[in-house]
Tab-separated table of C-alpha atoms and ligand atoms in Angstrom:
chain	number	residue	atom	x	y	z
A	135	MET	CA	33.411	-14.095	-38.573
A	136	ARG	CA	33.162	-17.972	-38.262
A	137	LEU	CA	29.644	-18.737	-37.612
A	138	LEU	CA	28.011	-21.877	-36.559
A	139	LEU	CA	24.607	-21.793	-37.597
A	140	GLY	CA	22.212	-24.311	-35.591
A	141	ILE	CA	19.094	-25.010	-37.050
A	142	GLY	CA	16.176	-26.171	-34.921
A	143	GLY	CA	13.047	-28.134	-36.141
A	144	GLY	CA	10.299	-25.662	-36.565
A	145	ILE	CA	8.569	-24.259	-39.651
A	146	ALA	CA	10.807	-21.220	-39.504
A	147	ALA	CA	13.706	-23.254	-40.520
A	148	TYR	CA	12.534	-22.763	-44.010
A	149	LYS	CA	14.135	-19.274	-43.693
A	150	ALA	CA	17.421	-21.023	-42.534
A	151	VAL	CA	18.802	-21.559	-46.246
A	152	GLU	CA	17.910	-17.613	-46.956
A	153	LEU	CA	19.907	-16.887	-43.415
A	154	ALA	CA	22.693	-19.025	-44.237
A	155	ARG	CA	23.142	-17.566	-48.105
A	156	ARG	CA	22.843	-14.049	-46.716
A	157	ALA	CA	25.199	-14.533	-43.823
A	158	THR	CA	27.833	-15.874	-46.295
A	159	GLN	CA	27.163	-13.110	-49.051
A	160	ARG	CA	28.302	-11.017	-46.115
A	161	GLY	CA	31.430	-12.656	-45.693
A	162	PHE	CA	30.589	-15.001	-42.585
A	163	GLU	CA	32.210	-18.340	-43.031
A	164	VAL	CA	28.876	-20.477	-42.213
A	165	ARG	CA	28.715	-23.899	-40.944
A	166	CYS	CA	25.458	-25.418	-40.494
A	167	VAL	CA	24.265	-28.077	-38.200
A	168	LEU	CA	20.590	-29.342	-38.130
A	169	THR	CA	18.663	-30.949	-35.534
A	170	ASP	CA	16.790	-34.319	-36.215
A	171	ALA	CA	13.746	-32.278	-36.406
A	172	ALA	CA	15.179	-29.692	-38.596
A	173	ARG	CA	15.924	-32.328	-41.226
A	174	GLN	CA	11.728	-32.737	-41.517
A	175	PHE	CA	11.784	-28.872	-42.721
A	176	VAL	CA	14.877	-28.202	-44.578
A	177	SER	CA	17.708	-30.030	-46.537
A	178	ALA	CA	21.403	-30.505	-45.773
A	179	THR	CA	21.812	-30.191	-49.610
A	180	SER	CA	20.297	-26.820	-50.147
A	181	LEU	CA	22.308	-25.463	-47.187
A	182	GLN	CA	25.460	-27.072	-48.304
A	183	ALA	CA	24.861	-25.229	-51.827
A	184	VAL	CA	24.487	-21.829	-50.223
A	185	CYS	CA	27.263	-22.081	-47.682
A	186	ARG	CA	29.510	-24.198	-49.536
A	187	TYR	CA	30.682	-26.529	-46.465
A	188	PRO	CA	29.216	-29.800	-45.507
A	189	VAL	CA	26.458	-29.731	-43.198
A	190	ARG	CA	26.214	-31.728	-40.156
A	191	ASP	CA	23.493	-33.409	-38.236
A	192	SER	CA	24.809	-36.389	-36.311
A	193	LEU	CA	27.167	-37.089	-33.414
A	194	TRP	CA	27.707	-40.350	-34.976
A	195	ASP	CA	28.975	-39.657	-38.680
A	196	GLN	CA	32.318	-40.995	-38.811
A	197	ALA	CA	33.256	-39.329	-42.121
A	198	ALA	CA	32.373	-35.961	-40.798
A	199	GLU	CA	34.087	-36.589	-37.510
A	200	ALA	CA	37.061	-37.580	-39.005
A	201	ALA	CA	37.198	-34.419	-41.252
A	202	MET	CA	36.432	-32.100	-38.131
A	203	GLY	CA	35.486	-33.393	-34.741
A	204	HIS	CA	32.688	-31.928	-32.963
A	205	ILE	CA	34.857	-30.480	-30.407
A	206	GLU	CA	37.158	-28.914	-32.997
A	207	LEU	CA	34.051	-27.540	-34.666
A	208	ALA	CA	32.969	-26.069	-31.424
A	209	ARG	CA	36.261	-24.383	-30.935
A	210	TRP	CA	36.173	-23.296	-34.531
A	211	ALA	CA	33.134	-20.913	-33.967
A	212	GLU	CA	33.562	-17.390	-33.189
A	213	HIS	CA	29.798	-16.883	-32.818
A	214	VAL	CA	26.828	-19.685	-32.460
A	215	LEU	CA	23.707	-18.605	-33.609
A	216	ILE	CA	20.340	-20.807	-33.258
A	217	ALA	CA	17.597	-19.952	-35.851
A	218	PRO	CA	14.878	-20.863	-35.148
A	219	ALA	CA	15.278	-21.915	-31.628
A	220	THR	CA	12.335	-24.171	-30.946
A	221	ALA	CA	10.801	-24.440	-27.338
A	222	ASN	CA	12.281	-28.006	-27.134
A	223	LEU	CA	15.761	-26.555	-28.032
A	224	VAL	CA	15.576	-23.668	-25.537
A	225	ALA	CA	14.508	-26.101	-22.649
A	226	ARG	CA	17.569	-28.496	-23.440
A	227	LEU	CA	19.836	-25.441	-23.862
A	228	ALA	CA	18.644	-24.245	-20.370
A	229	HIS	CA	19.185	-27.485	-18.543
A	230	GLY	CA	22.521	-28.365	-20.104
A	231	PHE	CA	21.757	-31.142	-22.334
A	232	ALA	CA	24.118	-32.676	-24.901
A	233	ASN	CA	21.926	-35.368	-26.340
A	234	ASP	CA	22.436	-34.336	-29.963
A	235	LEU	CA	25.152	-32.988	-31.944
A	236	LEU	CA	23.906	-28.901	-31.745
A	237	THR	CA	23.397	-29.149	-27.754
A	238	THR	CA	26.775	-30.757	-27.568
A	239	LEU	CA	28.516	-28.019	-29.579
A	240	VAL	CA	26.719	-25.411	-27.474
A	241	LEU	CA	27.993	-26.996	-24.484
A	242	ALA	CA	31.621	-27.391	-25.804
A	243	SER	CA	31.962	-23.850	-27.164
A	244	PRO	CA	33.318	-20.817	-25.534
A	245	ALA	CA	31.928	-18.637	-28.242
A	246	PRO	CA	29.144	-16.208	-27.588
A	247	LEU	CA	25.358	-17.709	-28.160
A	248	THR	CA	22.595	-15.847	-29.690
A	249	LEU	CA	19.047	-17.564	-30.000
A	250	ALA	CA	16.288	-16.646	-32.511
A	251	PRO	CA	13.397	-18.231	-30.928
A	252	ALA	CA	10.303	-19.278	-33.250
A	253	MET	CA	7.207	-21.242	-32.015
A	254	ASN	CA	3.732	-21.187	-31.461
A	255	GLN	CA	2.414	-18.053	-29.348
A	256	ALA	CA	1.177	-20.286	-26.332
A	257	MET	CA	4.446	-22.184	-26.376
A	258	TRP	CA	6.326	-18.845	-26.368
A	259	ARG	CA	4.030	-17.600	-23.482
A	260	HIS	CA	4.074	-20.990	-21.438
A	261	PRO	CA	5.705	-20.507	-17.877
A	262	ALA	CA	8.068	-23.122	-18.702
A	263	THR	CA	9.614	-21.801	-21.834
A	264	GLN	CA	9.701	-18.209	-20.115
A	265	GLN	CA	11.458	-19.688	-17.039
A	266	ASN	CA	14.013	-21.471	-19.416
A	267	LEU	CA	14.645	-18.254	-21.334
A	268	ALA	CA	15.424	-16.340	-18.137
A	269	VAL	CA	18.118	-19.238	-17.136
A	270	LEU	CA	19.716	-18.566	-20.581
A	271	ARG	CA	19.394	-14.859	-20.436
A	272	SER	CA	21.173	-15.095	-16.928
A	273	ARG	CA	23.836	-17.064	-18.861
A	274	ASN	CA	24.347	-14.096	-20.933
A	275	VAL	CA	22.701	-15.800	-24.009
A	276	ARG	CA	21.307	-13.410	-26.306
A	277	ILE	CA	17.778	-13.984	-27.172
A	278	ILE	CA	16.540	-12.025	-30.481
A	279	GLY	CA	13.028	-11.523	-31.021
A	280	PRO	CA	10.567	-13.312	-31.328
A	281	ASP	CA	8.465	-10.989	-33.454
A	282	VAL	CA	4.776	-10.448	-33.005
A	283	GLY	CA	2.226	-11.559	-35.785
A	284	ASP	CA	0.579	-14.253	-37.779
A	285	GLN	CA	1.962	-17.617	-37.267
A	286	ALA	CA	1.890	-20.523	-39.686
A	287	CYS	CA	-0.627	-22.234	-37.231
A	288	GLY	CA	-3.089	-19.558	-37.802
A	289	ASP	CA	-2.472	-18.010	-34.467
A	290	VAL	CA	-1.512	-14.439	-33.813
A	291	GLY	CA	1.038	-13.681	-31.283
A	292	PRO	CA	4.696	-13.508	-30.315
A	293	GLY	CA	6.628	-16.405	-31.968
A	294	ARG	CA	7.768	-15.424	-35.357
A	295	MET	CA	11.273	-15.723	-36.046
A	296	VAL	CA	13.068	-12.031	-36.609
A	297	ASP	CA	13.957	-11.069	-39.918
A	298	VAL	CA	16.872	-12.882	-41.407
A	299	ASP	CA	18.537	-9.472	-42.302
A	300	ASP	CA	17.968	-8.181	-39.028
A	301	LEU	CA	19.487	-11.390	-37.329
A	302	ILE	CA	22.510	-10.953	-39.188
A	303	ALA	CA	23.070	-7.236	-38.496
A	304	SER	CA	22.480	-8.038	-34.843
A	305	LEU	CA	25.598	-10.326	-35.045
A	306	SER	CA	27.970	-7.633	-36.392
A	307	PRO	CA	26.969	-4.725	-34.118
A	308	ASN	CA	30.110	-2.301	-34.151
A	309	GLY	CA	28.516	0.640	-32.251
A	310	PRO	CA	29.838	2.332	-29.323
A	311	LEU	CA	27.488	0.022	-26.885
A	312	THR	CA	28.886	-3.399	-28.222
A	313	GLY	CA	29.520	-5.622	-25.555
A	314	GLN	CA	27.352	-4.129	-23.062
A	315	ARG	CA	23.929	-5.641	-21.774
A	316	TRP	CA	21.080	-2.940	-21.136
A	317	VAL	CA	17.841	-3.862	-19.502
A	318	VAL	CA	14.778	-1.469	-19.953
A	319	SER	CA	11.579	-1.443	-18.443
A	320	ALA	CA	8.664	0.194	-20.242
A	321	GLY	CA	5.223	1.065	-20.256
A	322	PRO	CA	2.569	0.933	-17.371
A	323	THR	CA	1.792	-2.001	-15.142
A	324	PHE	CA	-1.859	-3.181	-14.362
A	325	GLU	CA	-2.831	-3.990	-11.119
A	326	ASP	CA	-5.930	-6.592	-11.347
A	327	ILE	CA	-8.770	-5.930	-8.926
A	328	ASP	CA	-10.973	-8.633	-10.195
A	329	PRO	CA	-10.986	-10.613	-13.365
A	330	VAL	CA	-12.098	-7.862	-15.689
A	331	ARG	CA	-11.041	-4.751	-14.036
A	332	PHE	CA	-7.652	-3.032	-12.931
A	333	VAL	CA	-5.798	-0.142	-11.971
A	334	GLY	CA	-3.785	1.142	-14.519
A	335	ASN	CA	-2.190	4.287	-15.902
A	336	ARG	CA	-1.616	6.318	-19.381
A	337	SER	CA	1.760	5.234	-19.755
A	338	SER	CA	2.283	4.228	-23.525
A	339	GLY	CA	5.658	2.780	-23.286
A	340	LYS	CA	7.179	4.774	-26.291
A	341	MET	CA	10.021	6.535	-24.193
A	342	GLY	CA	11.208	3.244	-23.066
A	343	PHE	CA	11.067	1.388	-26.352
A	344	ALA	CA	12.621	4.392	-28.019
A	345	ILE	CA	15.660	4.035	-25.406
A	346	ALA	CA	15.696	0.026	-25.955
A	347	SER	CA	15.799	0.751	-29.763
A	348	ALA	CA	18.443	3.390	-29.908
A	349	ALA	CA	20.662	1.241	-27.323
A	350	ALA	CA	20.242	-1.830	-29.360
A	351	ALA	CA	21.218	0.290	-32.683
A	352	MET	CA	24.398	1.434	-30.973
A	353	GLY	CA	25.264	-2.404	-30.501
A	354	ALA	CA	24.160	-2.829	-26.998
A	355	GLY	CA	22.188	-6.398	-26.159
A	356	VAL	CA	19.218	-5.206	-24.912
A	357	THR	CA	16.220	-6.834	-22.879
A	358	LEU	CA	12.978	-4.857	-22.827
A	359	VAL	CA	10.444	-5.851	-19.922
A	360	CYS	CA	7.369	-4.249	-20.467
A	361	GLY	CA	3.878	-3.974	-19.286
A	362	PRO	CA	0.705	-4.078	-21.436
A	363	VAL	CA	1.596	-1.981	-24.286
A	364	THR	CA	0.534	-2.062	-27.941
A	365	LEU	CA	3.940	-1.336	-29.531
A	366	GLN	CA	5.960	-3.557	-31.806
A	367	THR	CA	8.947	-4.927	-30.737
A	368	PRO	CA	11.953	-3.068	-32.068
A	369	ASN	CA	14.440	-5.323	-33.958
A	370	GLY	CA	17.380	-7.137	-32.285
A	371	ILE	CA	15.761	-6.918	-28.966
A	372	SER	CA	14.625	-9.494	-26.494
A	373	ARG	CA	11.329	-8.660	-25.054
A	374	ILE	CA	9.640	-9.976	-21.920
A	375	ASP	CA	5.900	-9.205	-21.352
A	376	VAL	CA	4.600	-8.710	-17.986
A	377	ARG	CA	1.289	-7.359	-16.049
A	378	SER	CA	1.784	-6.365	-12.737
A	379	ALA	CA	4.626	-4.308	-10.754
A	380	THR	CA	5.607	-7.788	-8.711
A	381	GLN	CA	5.830	-9.550	-12.010
A	382	MET	CA	7.754	-6.655	-13.556
A	383	LEU	CA	10.359	-6.620	-10.331
A	384	ASP	CA	10.790	-10.375	-10.735
A	385	ALA	CA	11.613	-10.052	-14.535
A	386	VAL	CA	13.964	-7.060	-14.105
A	387	LEU	CA	15.760	-8.825	-11.242
A	388	SER	CA	16.428	-11.592	-13.342
A	389	ALA	CA	17.273	-9.630	-16.488
A	390	CYS	CA	19.650	-7.438	-14.644
A	391	LYS	CA	21.922	-10.194	-13.776
A	392	GLY	CA	25.323	-9.393	-15.444
A	393	ALA	CA	23.501	-6.223	-17.033
A	394	HIS	CA	25.507	-2.959	-17.421
A	395	VAL	CA	22.883	-0.581	-17.483
A	396	TYR	CA	19.190	-0.572	-16.000
A	397	VAL	CA	16.904	2.007	-17.482
A	398	GLY	CA	13.486	2.219	-15.529
A	399	ALA	CA	11.252	4.024	-17.873
A	400	ALA	CA	8.136	1.974	-16.882
A	401	ALA	CA	5.302	3.759	-15.193
A	402	VAL	CA	5.186	1.266	-12.319
A	403	ALA	CA	1.860	1.339	-10.373
A	404	ASP	CA	2.845	2.843	-6.903
A	405	TYR	CA	-0.205	0.672	-5.256
A	406	ARG	CA	-2.139	-2.407	-5.871
A	407	PRO	CA	-5.371	-3.743	-4.571
A	408	SER	CA	-4.624	-5.784	-1.219
A	409	SER	CA	-6.598	-8.568	-2.750
A	410	VAL	CA	-7.559	-9.930	-6.047
A	411	ALA	CA	-11.417	-11.062	-6.210
A	412	ASP	CA	-11.709	-14.360	-7.771
A	413	GLN	CA	-15.031	-13.474	-9.251
A	414	LYS	CA	-16.285	-10.266	-10.891
A	415	LEU	CA	-17.291	-7.725	-8.128
A	416	LYS	CA	-21.145	-7.001	-8.260
A	417	LYS	CA	-22.564	-3.647	-8.259
A	418	SER	CA	-24.289	-3.415	-4.731
A	419	ALA	CA	-23.087	-0.911	-2.230
A	420	ASP	CA	-23.332	2.988	-3.212
A	421	VAL	CA	-19.727	3.250	-2.173
A	422	LEU	CA	-16.993	0.908	-2.979
A	423	GLU	CA	-13.751	1.269	-1.203
A	424	LEU	CA	-10.770	-0.315	-2.749
A	425	ARG	CA	-7.922	-1.007	-0.108
A	426	LEU	CA	-4.280	-0.416	-1.969
A	427	ILE	CA	-1.058	-1.739	-0.540
A	428	LYS	CA	2.129	-0.343	-1.781
A	429	ASN	CA	4.226	-2.056	-4.614
A	430	PRO	CA	7.891	-2.634	-4.310
A	431	ASP	CA	10.172	0.131	-5.974
A	432	ILE	CA	11.807	-1.698	-8.660
A	433	LEU	CA	14.248	1.088	-9.367
A	434	ALA	CA	15.401	1.401	-5.525
A	435	THR	CA	15.503	-2.578	-5.570
A	436	VAL	CA	17.865	-2.656	-8.508
A	437	ALA	CA	19.927	0.342	-7.166
A	438	ALA	CA	20.510	-1.328	-3.877
A	439	LEU	CA	21.758	-4.615	-5.468
A	440	PRO	CA	25.268	-5.577	-4.291
A	441	ASP	CA	26.594	-6.180	-7.872
A	442	ARG	CA	24.496	-3.600	-9.773
A	443	PRO	CA	24.281	-2.002	-13.194
A	444	PHE	CA	24.268	1.807	-13.663
A	445	VAL	CA	20.987	2.669	-12.750
A	446	VAL	CA	18.782	5.437	-14.784
A	447	GLY	CA	15.307	6.346	-13.577
A	448	PHE	CA	12.514	8.636	-15.033
A	449	ALA	CA	10.610	11.223	-12.698
A	450	ALA	CA	7.383	12.445	-14.326
A	451	GLU	CA	6.021	15.388	-12.423
A	452	THR	CA	3.372	18.007	-12.929
A	453	ARG	CA	5.148	20.595	-10.675
A	454	GLU	CA	8.399	21.423	-9.225
A	455	LEU	CA	9.926	19.019	-11.538
A	456	LEU	CA	13.765	19.260	-10.702
A	457	GLU	CA	13.242	19.716	-6.941
A	458	TYR	CA	11.286	16.455	-6.897
A	459	ALA	CA	13.398	14.678	-9.411
A	460	ARG	CA	16.694	15.430	-7.476
A	461	ARG	CA	15.149	14.239	-4.354
A	462	LYS	CA	13.689	11.057	-6.175
A	463	ARG	CA	17.501	10.580	-7.484
A	464	GLU	CA	18.910	10.520	-3.920
A	465	ALA	CA	16.108	8.482	-2.274
A	466	LYS	CA	16.246	5.686	-4.784
A	467	GLY	CA	19.843	5.487	-5.072
A	468	ALA	CA	19.856	6.003	-8.927
A	469	ASP	CA	22.815	7.342	-10.913
A	470	VAL	CA	20.779	9.595	-13.065
A	471	ILE	CA	17.190	10.638	-12.990
A	472	LEU	CA	15.738	11.735	-16.460
A	473	ALA	CA	13.057	14.225	-15.468
A	474	ASN	CA	10.076	15.030	-17.802
A	475	ASP	CA	7.212	17.813	-17.335
A	476	VAL	CA	3.983	15.838	-17.407
A	477	SER	CA	1.818	18.754	-17.252
A	478	GLU	CA	2.748	19.254	-20.771
A	479	PRO	CA	1.328	16.759	-23.539
A	480	VAL	CA	3.938	13.755	-22.925
A	481	PHE	CA	1.664	10.494	-22.394
A	482	ASP	CA	1.132	8.827	-25.731
A	483	HIS	CA	2.866	11.432	-27.582
A	484	ASP	CA	5.930	11.024	-29.951
A	485	GLU	CA	7.818	13.947	-28.514
A	486	SER	CA	9.087	14.737	-24.926
A	487	ALA	CA	11.676	16.994	-23.347
A	488	LEU	CA	13.869	15.862	-20.402
A	489	VAL	CA	16.424	16.976	-17.800
A	490	ALA	CA	18.855	14.485	-16.930
A	491	ILE	CA	19.985	14.971	-13.267
A	492	ALA	CA	23.332	13.424	-11.944
A	493	ALA	CA	25.098	13.758	-8.669
A	494	GLN	CA	27.176	16.618	-9.822
A	495	GLU	CA	25.504	18.002	-13.231
A	496	GLU	CA	22.230	18.497	-14.731
A	497	GLN	CA	21.587	18.776	-18.621
A	498	LEU	CA	18.581	19.842	-20.385
A	499	PHE	CA	17.286	17.943	-23.825
A	500	PRO	CA	14.703	20.216	-25.330
A	501	ARG	CA	11.536	18.962	-26.696
A	502	GLN	CA	12.192	16.676	-29.688
A	503	SER	CA	10.868	12.966	-31.212
A	504	LYS	CA	11.236	10.352	-28.410
A	505	ILE	CA	13.763	8.349	-30.746
A	506	ASP	CA	16.014	11.365	-30.977
A	507	LEU	CA	15.675	12.059	-27.634
A	508	ALA	CA	16.661	8.473	-26.705
A	509	ARG	CA	19.740	8.919	-28.960
A	510	SER	CA	20.843	12.212	-27.368
A	511	VAL	CA	20.272	10.937	-23.766
A	512	ILE	CA	22.216	7.851	-24.416
A	513	GLN	CA	25.317	9.869	-25.957
A	514	TRP	CA	25.312	11.782	-22.911
A	515	LEU	CA	25.062	8.660	-20.676
A	516	MET	CA	27.908	6.932	-22.223
A	517	PRO	CA	30.975	8.547	-20.805
A	518	ARG	CA	29.051	8.694	-17.499
A	519	ILE	CA	28.573	4.860	-17.647
A	520	ALA	CA	31.950	4.087	-18.566
A	521	GLY	CA	33.155	6.473	-15.694
A	522	SER	CA	31.161	4.554	-13.047
A	523	SER	CA	32.176	1.198	-11.275
A	524	ALA	CA	28.856	-0.289	-12.207
B	860	C5P	O1	8.373	7.172	-7.774
B	860	C5P	P1	8.278	7.520	-9.072
B	860	C5P	O2	7.157	6.565	-9.628
B	860	C5P	O3	7.804	8.674	-9.496
B	860	C5P	O4	9.530	7.211	-9.854
B	860	C5P	C1	9.928	7.038	-11.015
B	860	C5P	C2	10.563	6.196	-11.380
B	860	C5P	O5	10.663	4.911	-10.569
B	860	C5P	C3	10.550	5.411	-12.677
B	860	C5P	O6	11.935	5.142	-13.241
B	860	C5P	C4	9.929	4.128	-12.466
B	860	C5P	O7	10.273	3.188	-13.426
B	860	C5P	C5	10.690	3.815	-11.188
B	860	C5P	N1	9.668	2.955	-10.269
B	860	C5P	C6	10.033	1.827	-9.928
B	860	C5P	N2	8.932	1.122	-9.181
B	860	C5P	C7	8.067	1.707	-8.492
B	860	C5P	C8	7.720	3.148	-8.881
B	860	C5P	C9	8.637	3.652	-9.829
B	860	C5P	O8	10.849	1.499	-10.401
B	860	C5P	N3	7.274	0.993	-7.901
């Protein structure tokens, strides 16, 4: 594959030489483009030595333009990967800037675009960055990572560029779901009562993470929208963290644009406090009444979209599992409901059993590890997704 590797100016740029080297070893033909800021972190000489092609860093280099003009280079690329993608690059790409060679190439290239963001965790979490990413996702740009962990600046959190090998693997997925975009929601939602208290539930997010991980391993581009969980992001997945059901609804709706499949594995709170106190509530009355109002039903909202993905929901019940689950499928307009019996130990466990309920058929998946269960369920879903109009 002809890979155009764009390198942004963040500390993770030092990994770009290794990335270019490994991609070349795996048979990619790699042409590197550095932004101005990237030149502060990595040298064109090193990159050129590992990928054996001249490195470009300016629109105004007459010799380079004469050898291969920038529009020609944009057309040449079969895939564009930007690693690291800094907050600044993400913002410029979201707004269609063409004020340097790399952003110009992206605008001019019809090739699929993958970004591996890397930045300080606060910059990653900033609403401006998250909104820019949402815009890019809605244009089918793949966002891989970032990983969570120690940062060069001393912070800990999301913002590390994903592992170089995982990045390369994500460029050549040849599984049965290649070309499909999946959105998976996972974990609980927390509904705030005041600045320190909330209403939540016991979902760990493990089942949703297993589905996201199995779908990505089968080649799907996966966006994982998750409530507060303590799980590591599986490799090759784009993760959006939210807290409440209303935030989850917004994130899911924006991620679902152009998606093929939505799997609602989150335990979305059915109700939220009617108002959130600005200050911590004081202990005075013997009885405190909380007024709760209904949350939007995310699954039903996605299922009612005019241009909707294939919709898979979960039903966790402690009794009359199948009856409730069948009714839930119809009421919410889902294609499939995966029913699990939560009178058995399921929450925060690594194992579970499920019954898949579709319009005309039902299938039992016996108790097994959540990752095996996710793989078997996806295998079972595949022909049904292919046969649907979604
Ligand atoms: O209605 P119930 O919560 O039992 O339905 C479970 C399914 O519906 C799950 O797939 C869950 O993610 C989804 N759901 C939702 N929005 C809600 C409540 C549940 O998407 N407000």
